[in-house]
Coordinates of C-alpha atoms and ligand atoms in Angstrom, one line a residue:
M986 CA 0.0 0.0 0.0
L987 CA 2.9 2.3 0.6
E988 CA 4.8 0.9 -2.4
G989 CA 6.3 3.8 -4.3
K990 CA 4.7 6.4 -1.9
K991 CA 6.9 9.4 -1.5
I992 CA 7.1 10.3 2.2
I993 CA 8.8 13.2 3.9
L994 CA 9.7 12.2 7.5
G995 CA 10.2 15.3 9.6
V996 CA 12.3 14.7 12.7
C997 CA 12.4 17.3 15.4
G998 CA 14.7 17.8 18.4
S999 CA 13.3 15.3 20.9
I1000 CA 14.9 12.3 22.6
A1001 CA 12.2 10.3 20.7
A1002 CA 14.2 11.1 17.5
Y1003 CA 16.0 7.7 18.1
K1004 CA 12.6 6.0 17.3
S1005 CA 12.7 7.6 13.8
A1006 CA 15.3 5.1 12.8
S1007 CA 12.8 2.2 13.3
L1008 CA 10.0 4.1 11.7
I1009 CA 12.2 4.6 8.6
R1010 CA 12.9 0.9 8.4
L1011 CA 9.2 0.1 8.5
L1012 CA 8.4 2.6 5.8
I1013 CA 11.3 1.5 3.6
K1014 CA 10.4 -2.1 4.1
A1015 CA 6.8 -1.3 2.9
G1016 CA 8.2 0.1 -0.3
A1017 CA 7.9 3.8 0.4
Q1018 CA 10.5 6.4 -0.7
V1019 CA 11.5 8.3 2.4
Q1020 CA 13.1 11.7 2.5
V1021 CA 14.2 12.6 6.0
I1022 CA 14.2 16.3 7.0
L1023 CA 15.7 17.1 10.4
T1024 CA 15.4 20.3 12.3
P1025 CA 18.8 21.6 13.3
D1026 CA 18.1 20.5 16.9
A1027 CA 17.1 17.0 15.8
A1028 CA 20.6 16.5 14.4
N1029 CA 21.9 16.8 18.0
F1030 CA 19.8 13.8 19.0
I1031 CA 20.4 11.5 16.0
T1032 CA 22.9 11.8 13.2
P1033 CA 21.8 12.6 9.7
L1034 CA 24.2 9.8 8.7
T1035 CA 22.2 7.2 10.5
L1036 CA 18.9 8.4 9.0
S1037 CA 20.5 8.8 5.5
T1038 CA 21.8 5.2 5.7
L1039 CA 18.4 3.8 6.7
S1040 CA 16.4 5.9 4.3
K1041 CA 18.8 5.4 1.4
K1042 CA 18.7 9.2 0.7
P1043 CA 20.7 12.0 2.2
A1044 CA 18.8 13.3 5.2
L1045 CA 18.5 17.1 4.9
V1046 CA 18.8 19.7 7.6
A1047 CA 19.3 23.1 6.0
Y1048 CA 18.2 25.1 3.0
F1049 CA 21.8 25.5 1.9
E1050 CA 24.7 23.1 2.5
P1051 CA 27.8 25.3 2.3
E1052 CA 30.2 22.3 2.1
T1053 CA 28.6 20.9 -1.0
G1054 CA 26.9 24.1 -2.3
Q1055 CA 23.6 22.1 -2.4
W1056 CA 20.4 24.1 -2.3
N1057 CA 17.5 22.2 -0.8
N1058 CA 14.4 23.7 -2.4
H1059 CA 11.6 23.6 0.1
V1060 CA 8.9 24.1 -2.5
E1061 CA 10.1 21.3 -4.7
L1062 CA 10.4 18.9 -1.7
A1063 CA 6.9 19.8 -0.5
L1064 CA 5.4 19.1 -4.0
W1065 CA 7.5 15.9 -4.3
A1066 CA 5.8 14.4 -1.2
D1067 CA 2.6 12.3 -1.3
L1068 CA 2.6 12.5 2.5
I1069 CA 4.4 14.3 5.2
L1070 CA 4.9 12.6 8.6
I1071 CA 6.4 14.6 11.4
A1072 CA 7.5 12.2 14.1
P1073 CA 8.6 13.2 16.7
A1074 CA 6.9 16.6 16.5
T1075 CA 8.1 18.8 19.4
A1076 CA 6.1 21.5 21.2
N1077 CA 8.3 24.1 19.4
T1078 CA 7.7 22.7 15.9
L1079 CA 3.9 22.3 16.6
S1080 CA 3.8 25.9 17.6
K1081 CA 5.6 27.0 14.5
M1082 CA 3.3 24.9 12.3
A1083 CA 0.2 26.2 14.0
N1084 CA 1.3 29.8 13.5
G1085 CA 2.8 29.8 10.1
L1086 CA 6.5 30.2 11.1
C1087 CA 9.0 28.8 8.8
D1088 CA 12.5 29.4 10.1
N1089 CA 13.9 26.0 9.1
L1090 CA 13.7 23.6 6.1
L1091 CA 11.1 21.4 7.7
T1092 CA 8.6 24.1 8.7
A1093 CA 9.1 25.8 5.2
I1094 CA 8.3 22.4 3.6
Y1095 CA 5.2 22.0 5.8
L1096 CA 4.0 25.5 4.8
S1097 CA 4.5 24.8 1.1
A1098 CA 2.8 21.3 1.2
K1099 CA -0.4 20.3 -0.5
C1100 CA -0.4 16.7 0.6
P1101 CA -1.7 15.1 3.8
V1102 CA 0.3 15.9 6.9
Y1103 CA 0.5 13.6 9.9
F1104 CA 2.1 14.6 13.2
A1105 CA 3.1 12.5 16.2
P1106 CA 3.9 14.8 19.2
A1107 CA 6.6 13.9 21.7
M1108 CA 7.4 16.0 24.7
D1109 CA 7.4 16.0 28.5
L1110 CA 4.2 15.7 30.4
D1111 CA 3.7 19.3 31.4
M1112 CA 4.7 20.7 28.0
W1113 CA 2.1 18.4 26.5
K1114 CA -0.6 19.4 29.0
H1115 CA 0.1 23.1 28.5
Q1116 CA -2.8 25.1 27.1
S1117 CA -0.8 26.6 24.3
T1118 CA 0.4 23.1 23.2
Q1119 CA -3.2 21.8 23.3
A1120 CA -4.5 24.9 21.4
N1121 CA -1.8 24.4 18.8
V1122 CA -2.8 20.7 18.3
E1123 CA -6.4 21.7 17.9
K1124 CA -5.5 24.4 15.4
L1125 CA -3.4 21.9 13.4
K1126 CA -6.2 19.5 13.4
S1127 CA -8.6 22.2 12.2
Y1128 CA -6.2 22.8 9.3
G1129 CA -6.7 19.2 8.2
N1130 CA -3.5 17.8 9.6
V1131 CA -3.8 14.3 11.1
F1132 CA -2.9 13.8 14.7
I1133 CA -1.3 10.7 16.0
A1134 CA -1.8 10.7 19.8
P1135 CA 1.2 10.4 22.1
G1136 CA 1.3 7.5 24.5
Y1137 CA 1.3 7.2 28.3
G1138 CA 4.3 6.0 30.2
E1139 CA 7.7 6.9 31.6
L1140 CA 9.2 10.0 30.0
A1141 CA 12.9 10.9 29.5
S1142 CA 12.6 13.3 32.5
G1143 CA 11.6 10.5 34.8
L1144 CA 8.0 11.8 35.1
V1145 CA 5.2 9.4 34.2
G1146 CA 2.3 10.5 32.1
E1147 CA 1.2 11.4 28.6
G1148 CA 3.6 12.8 26.1
R1149 CA 5.8 10.0 24.8
M1150 CA 5.7 9.6 21.0
A1151 CA 3.6 6.7 19.8
E1152 CA 5.6 3.6 19.0
P1153 CA 7.0 3.4 15.5
E1154 CA 4.9 0.3 14.7
D1155 CA 1.7 2.1 15.9
I1156 CA 2.6 5.2 13.8
F1157 CA 3.3 3.0 10.8
N1158 CA 0.0 1.1 11.2
F1159 CA -1.9 4.3 11.7
V1160 CA -0.5 5.8 8.5
L1161 CA -1.2 2.6 6.6
S1162 CA -4.8 2.4 7.7
E1163 CA -5.4 6.1 6.9
V1164 CA -3.9 5.7 3.4
K1165 CA -6.0 2.5 3.0
K1166 CA -9.2 4.4 3.9
K1167 CA -8.8 6.6 0.9
L1168 CA -8.3 3.7 -1.6
P1169 CA -11.1 2.7 -4.0
L1170 CA -11.7 -0.7 -2.5
A1171 CA -11.4 0.4 1.2
N1172 CA -13.8 -1.6 3.4
K1173 CA -14.4 -4.1 0.6
N1174 CA -13.6 -7.8 1.1
A1175 CA -12.1 -9.7 -1.7
L1176 CA -11.7 -13.4 -2.2
V1177 CA -9.2 -14.9 -4.7
T1178 CA -8.4 -18.5 -5.5
A1179 CA -5.0 -19.3 -7.1
G1180 CA -2.8 -22.2 -8.2
P1181 CA -3.6 -25.8 -8.9
T1182 CA -5.3 -28.4 -6.7
Y1183 CA -3.7 -31.7 -5.9
E1184 CA -6.0 -34.7 -5.8
A1185 CA -4.5 -37.6 -3.8
I1186 CA -4.2 -41.0 -5.3
D1187 CA -2.2 -42.5 -2.4
P1188 CA 0.1 -41.1 0.3
V1189 CA 2.8 -40.3 -2.3
R1190 CA 0.9 -39.5 -5.6
F1191 CA -1.6 -37.0 -6.8
L1192 CA -3.4 -35.7 -9.9
G1193 CA -2.4 -32.1 -10.5
N1194 CA -1.8 -29.5 -13.2
H1195 CA 0.8 -27.0 -14.3
S1196 CA -0.8 -23.9 -12.8
S1197 CA 1.8 -21.7 -11.1
G1198 CA -0.6 -19.5 -9.2
K1199 CA 1.2 -16.4 -10.6
M1200 CA -2.1 -14.8 -11.9
G1201 CA -4.0 -15.3 -8.7
F1202 CA -1.2 -13.9 -6.5
A1203 CA -0.8 -10.9 -8.8
L1204 CA -4.6 -10.3 -8.5
A1205 CA -4.5 -10.6 -4.7
D1206 CA -1.6 -8.1 -4.6
E1207 CA -3.4 -5.6 -6.8
L1208 CA -6.7 -5.9 -4.9
A1209 CA -4.8 -5.2 -1.6
K1210 CA -3.1 -2.2 -3.2
L1211 CA -6.5 -0.9 -4.0
G1212 CA -7.4 -1.2 -0.3
A1213 CA -9.4 -4.4 -0.2
N1214 CA -9.2 -6.9 2.6
V1215 CA -8.0 -9.8 0.6
T1216 CA -8.3 -13.5 1.4
L1217 CA -6.2 -15.6 -1.0
I1218 CA -7.0 -19.3 -1.1
A1219 CA -4.0 -20.9 -2.7
G1220 CA -3.5 -24.4 -3.9
P1221 CA 0.0 -25.8 -3.8
S1222 CA 2.2 -23.1 -5.2
L1223 CA 5.7 -21.8 -4.9
Q1224 CA 4.5 -18.2 -5.1
Q1225 CA 5.2 -15.9 -2.2
N1226 CA 2.7 -13.3 -0.9
K1227 CA 3.8 -10.0 -2.3
N1228 CA 1.7 -8.1 0.1
R1229 CA 1.8 -8.7 3.9
L1230 CA -1.8 -7.6 4.2
V1231 CA -3.1 -10.5 2.0
H1232 CA -4.5 -13.2 4.2
R1233 CA -3.3 -16.4 2.6
I1234 CA -5.0 -19.8 3.3
D1235 CA -3.2 -22.8 1.9
V1236 CA -5.2 -25.7 0.7
T1237 CA -4.4 -28.8 -1.3
S1238 CA -7.5 -30.4 -2.9
A1239 CA -10.5 -29.1 -4.7
A1240 CA -12.7 -30.2 -1.7
E1241 CA -10.5 -28.1 0.7
M1242 CA -10.7 -25.1 -1.6
L1243 CA -14.5 -25.4 -1.8
D1244 CA -14.8 -25.5 2.0
A1245 CA -12.5 -22.4 2.4
C1246 CA -14.4 -20.5 -0.3
N1247 CA -17.8 -21.3 1.3
V1248 CA -16.5 -19.7 4.5
Y1249 CA -15.2 -16.5 3.0
F1250 CA -17.8 -16.0 0.2
E1251 CA -20.6 -14.8 2.6
T1252 CA -18.7 -11.6 3.5
A1253 CA -16.9 -11.1 0.2
N1254 CA -17.8 -8.2 -2.1
V1255 CA -15.5 -9.3 -4.9
C1256 CA -14.5 -12.8 -5.8
I1257 CA -12.1 -13.8 -8.5
M1258 CA -11.7 -17.5 -9.0
S1259 CA -8.4 -17.9 -10.9
A1260 CA -7.4 -21.4 -9.5
A1261 CA -7.1 -24.3 -11.9
V1262 CA -9.3 -26.6 -9.9
A1263 CA -9.2 -30.3 -10.7
D1264 CA -12.5 -31.3 -12.4
Y1265 CA -12.1 -34.9 -11.3
T1266 CA -10.7 -36.6 -8.1
P1267 CA -10.1 -40.3 -7.3
V1268 CA -13.1 -42.1 -6.0
T1269 CA -10.9 -43.7 -3.3
V1270 CA -7.6 -42.7 -1.9
A1271 CA -5.4 -45.7 -1.1
S1272 CA -4.1 -45.6 2.5
Q1273 CA -0.8 -47.3 1.5
K1274 CA 1.4 -46.6 -1.4
I1275 CA 0.1 -48.5 -4.5
K1276 CA 2.6 -51.1 -5.7
K1277 CA 3.0 -51.7 -9.4
Q1278 CA 1.5 -54.9 -10.6
E1279 CA -0.4 -55.1 -13.9
D1280 CA 0.7 -53.6 -17.2
K1281 CA -2.4 -51.4 -17.2
F1282 CA -3.7 -49.5 -14.3
T1283 CA -7.0 -47.6 -14.0
I1284 CA -8.0 -45.0 -11.5
E1285 CA -11.7 -44.4 -11.1
L1286 CA -12.5 -40.7 -10.9
K1287 CA -15.5 -38.7 -9.8
K1288 CA -16.4 -35.1 -10.5
T1289 CA -15.4 -32.4 -8.1
T1290 CA -17.8 -29.7 -7.1
D1291 CA -17.5 -26.7 -9.4
I1292 CA -16.6 -24.0 -6.9
L1293 CA -17.3 -21.1 -9.2
K1294 CA -20.7 -22.5 -10.1
T1295 CA -21.6 -23.1 -6.5
L1296 CA -20.8 -19.5 -5.6
G1297 CA -22.6 -18.3 -8.7
E1298 CA -25.8 -20.0 -7.4
K1299 CA -25.8 -18.2 -4.1
K1300 CA -24.3 -14.9 -5.3
R1301 CA -26.1 -11.8 -4.2
D1302 CA -26.7 -8.7 -6.4
N1303 CA -24.1 -6.7 -4.5
Q1304 CA -21.4 -9.3 -5.0
I1305 CA -19.1 -9.3 -8.0
L1306 CA -18.1 -12.8 -9.2
V1307 CA -15.3 -13.3 -11.8
G1308 CA -14.2 -16.5 -13.4
F1309 CA -11.4 -17.6 -15.7
A1310 CA -11.6 -19.7 -18.8
L1311 CA -8.5 -21.3 -20.3
E1312 CA -9.5 -22.6 -23.7
T1313 CA -7.8 -24.2 -26.7
N1314 CA -10.7 -23.9 -29.2
D1315 CA -14.0 -22.1 -29.7
E1316 CA -12.7 -19.8 -27.1
E1317 CA -15.4 -17.1 -27.0
K1318 CA -18.3 -19.5 -27.4
N1319 CA -17.0 -21.7 -24.5
S1320 CA -16.3 -18.6 -22.3
I1321 CA -19.8 -17.2 -22.8
E1322 CA -21.3 -20.5 -22.0
K1323 CA -19.3 -20.6 -18.7
L1324 CA -20.2 -17.0 -18.0
K1325 CA -23.9 -17.8 -18.2
K1326 CA -23.8 -21.3 -16.6
K1327 CA -21.8 -20.0 -13.6
N1328 CA -23.7 -16.7 -13.2
L1329 CA -20.6 -14.5 -13.4
D1330 CA -20.3 -10.7 -13.7
F1331 CA -17.5 -11.3 -16.2
I1332 CA -15.2 -13.9 -17.4
V1333 CA -11.5 -13.6 -18.2
L1334 CA -10.6 -15.7 -21.2
N1335 CA -7.1 -16.8 -22.0
S1336 CA -6.4 -19.0 -24.9
L1337 CA -3.5 -21.5 -25.0
N1338 CA -3.2 -20.6 -28.7
D1339 CA -1.8 -17.2 -27.7
I1340 CA 2.0 -17.3 -27.2
G1341 CA 2.9 -16.1 -23.7
A1342 CA -0.5 -16.8 -22.3
G1343 CA -1.6 -19.5 -19.8
F1344 CA 0.2 -21.5 -17.2
K1345 CA 3.6 -20.8 -15.8
A1346 CA 4.3 -17.8 -18.1
D1347 CA 5.0 -14.4 -16.5
T1348 CA 2.7 -12.9 -19.1
N1349 CA -0.9 -13.3 -20.1
K1350 CA -3.2 -12.2 -23.0
I1351 CA -6.8 -11.9 -22.0
T1352 CA -10.2 -11.0 -23.2
I1353 CA -12.8 -9.8 -20.7
I1354 CA -16.4 -10.7 -21.5
D1355 CA -19.1 -9.3 -19.2
R1356 CA -22.7 -10.4 -18.7
N1357 CA -23.9 -7.9 -21.3
L1358 CA -21.5 -9.6 -23.6
N1359 CA -19.3 -6.5 -23.9
K1360 CA -15.9 -7.8 -25.0
T1361 CA -12.5 -6.2 -24.4
S1362 CA -9.3 -7.8 -25.7
F1363 CA -6.0 -6.8 -24.3
E1364 CA -2.4 -7.0 -25.5
L1365 CA 0.1 -9.5 -24.1
K1366 CA 1.2 -8.1 -20.8
T1367 CA 2.8 -9.1 -17.5
K1368 CA 0.5 -10.9 -15.1
E1369 CA 0.8 -7.8 -12.8
A1370 CA -0.5 -5.5 -15.6
V1371 CA -3.2 -8.0 -16.4
A1372 CA -4.3 -8.0 -12.8
T1373 CA -4.6 -4.2 -13.0
D1374 CA -6.8 -4.4 -16.1
I1375 CA -9.1 -7.0 -14.3
C1376 CA -9.3 -4.8 -11.2
L1377 CA -10.1 -1.7 -13.3
K1378 CA -13.1 -3.6 -14.7
I1379 CA -14.2 -4.4 -11.2
L1380 CA -13.9 -0.8 -10.1
D1381 CA -16.0 0.1 -13.2
L1382 CA -18.7 -2.3 -12.2
L1383 CA -18.7 -1.1 -8.6
N1384 CA -19.1 2.5 -9.7
K1385 CA -22.1 1.7 -11.8
Ligands
CTP2469 N1 -13.6 -23.8 -11.4 C1 -14.0 -24.0 -10.1 N2 -14.2 -25.2 -9.6 C2 -14.0 -26.3 -10.4 C3 -13.6 -26.1 -11.8 C4 -13.4 -24.8 -12.2 O1 -14.1 -23.0 -9.4 N3 -14.2 -27.5 -9.9 C5 -13.4 -22.4 -11.9 C6 -12.0 -22.0 -12.2 O2 -11.3 -21.4 -11.1 C7 -12.2 -21.0 -13.4 C8 -13.5 -21.5 -14.0 O3 -14.1 -22.3 -13.1 O4 -12.5 -19.7 -12.9 C9 -13.3 -22.2 -15.3 O5 -12.7 -23.4 -15.2 P1 -12.6 -24.5 -16.3 O6 -12.0 -25.7 -15.8 O7 -11.8 -23.8 -17.5 O8 -14.0 -24.6 -16.7 P2 -15.0 -25.8 -16.6 O9 -16.3 -25.3 -16.2 O10 -14.4 -26.8 -15.6 O11 -15.1 -26.4 -18.0 P3 -14.1 -27.3 -18.9 O12 -13.1 -27.9 -18.0 O13 -15.0 -28.3 -19.5 O14 -13.4 -26.4 -19.9

């Protein structure tokens, strides 16, 4: 969710400045670009070198760096940022921000910014309780800045009370949830299936297929980036979750996948079934390894439950259900039949006749056909880009 987000982290002169190091690590790990701006006093508490190393960018303190001749343009920096986070925010900086003072690089950036600003105060108990500090916080909130409340506990002075900066993990999670709230799929639950299923023959053998799960994992990632709460039900796959917010449930067989889907479908707003589910499973599973005997060997198979069709039968009008069709011939005709039979909002067709489409590849070439039989064909793209196209169609339907 913070992937590629440009964040200015303002660090003020408080002992809590040491916590900024952990905060930077969390932001960088989440994929954000972090530009640290220290107030001159902050540089006495934590070195710019430490923060530059962690943020992978030179931490800036002054408008002008005489040693290098570098001019740090506050307007450019303010416009670069998608978000400004001031943590720790001292009583002094809060007061300047509330009253429009800009006597250092950080306050000048704040005053020039158009993006959301978050501030996490840190100061001693009595400074925090002071009427002027409280008034400044209220003023900043009334300007639309987002307040991250300080915690209660032992302070650097030895006093115990409110005023210590919120913990880096809490600040990080707060920012994450605020960013998420503004995303188009905020408060929506998404259910995705991915990968193959394995149908056991005996304790060492199974019937499976070549699905890698790449498409489903890319979809789960994209839905999470758009703010959805994603449950990914994955058959056996070597893929790794790209997004730590995706709730992954590992299953093996079609029956296990069906059970998991039934649990999560009730609360799902969007369901994309991209798994290559086995259509047949052995009637019996041998409890011991089957020994070779005859020249010919037959396994009796029975049909699995069609998960997508089952969900289509109980789908409510406010749920979006999407299926996949992997075809080798009569592609459109077969897809439209599946779309209707399984009561889908749209179907994603990929043909094995297209080079670069289908199992294992990093790319896919799809055609989307919706229930009004509108048809959109796309170029060959990475599976991540295909996931974006599919999600755009979902956003389109949700906005209708
Ligand atoms: N699907 C499913 N449960 C199954 C079989 C398929 O949920 N037991 C889903 C797949 O995840 C996919 C869609 O149904 O979204 C299409 O699957 P596919 O196997 O291509 O279609 P079938 O209806 O099984 O038809 P056929 O195998 O005859 O092509």
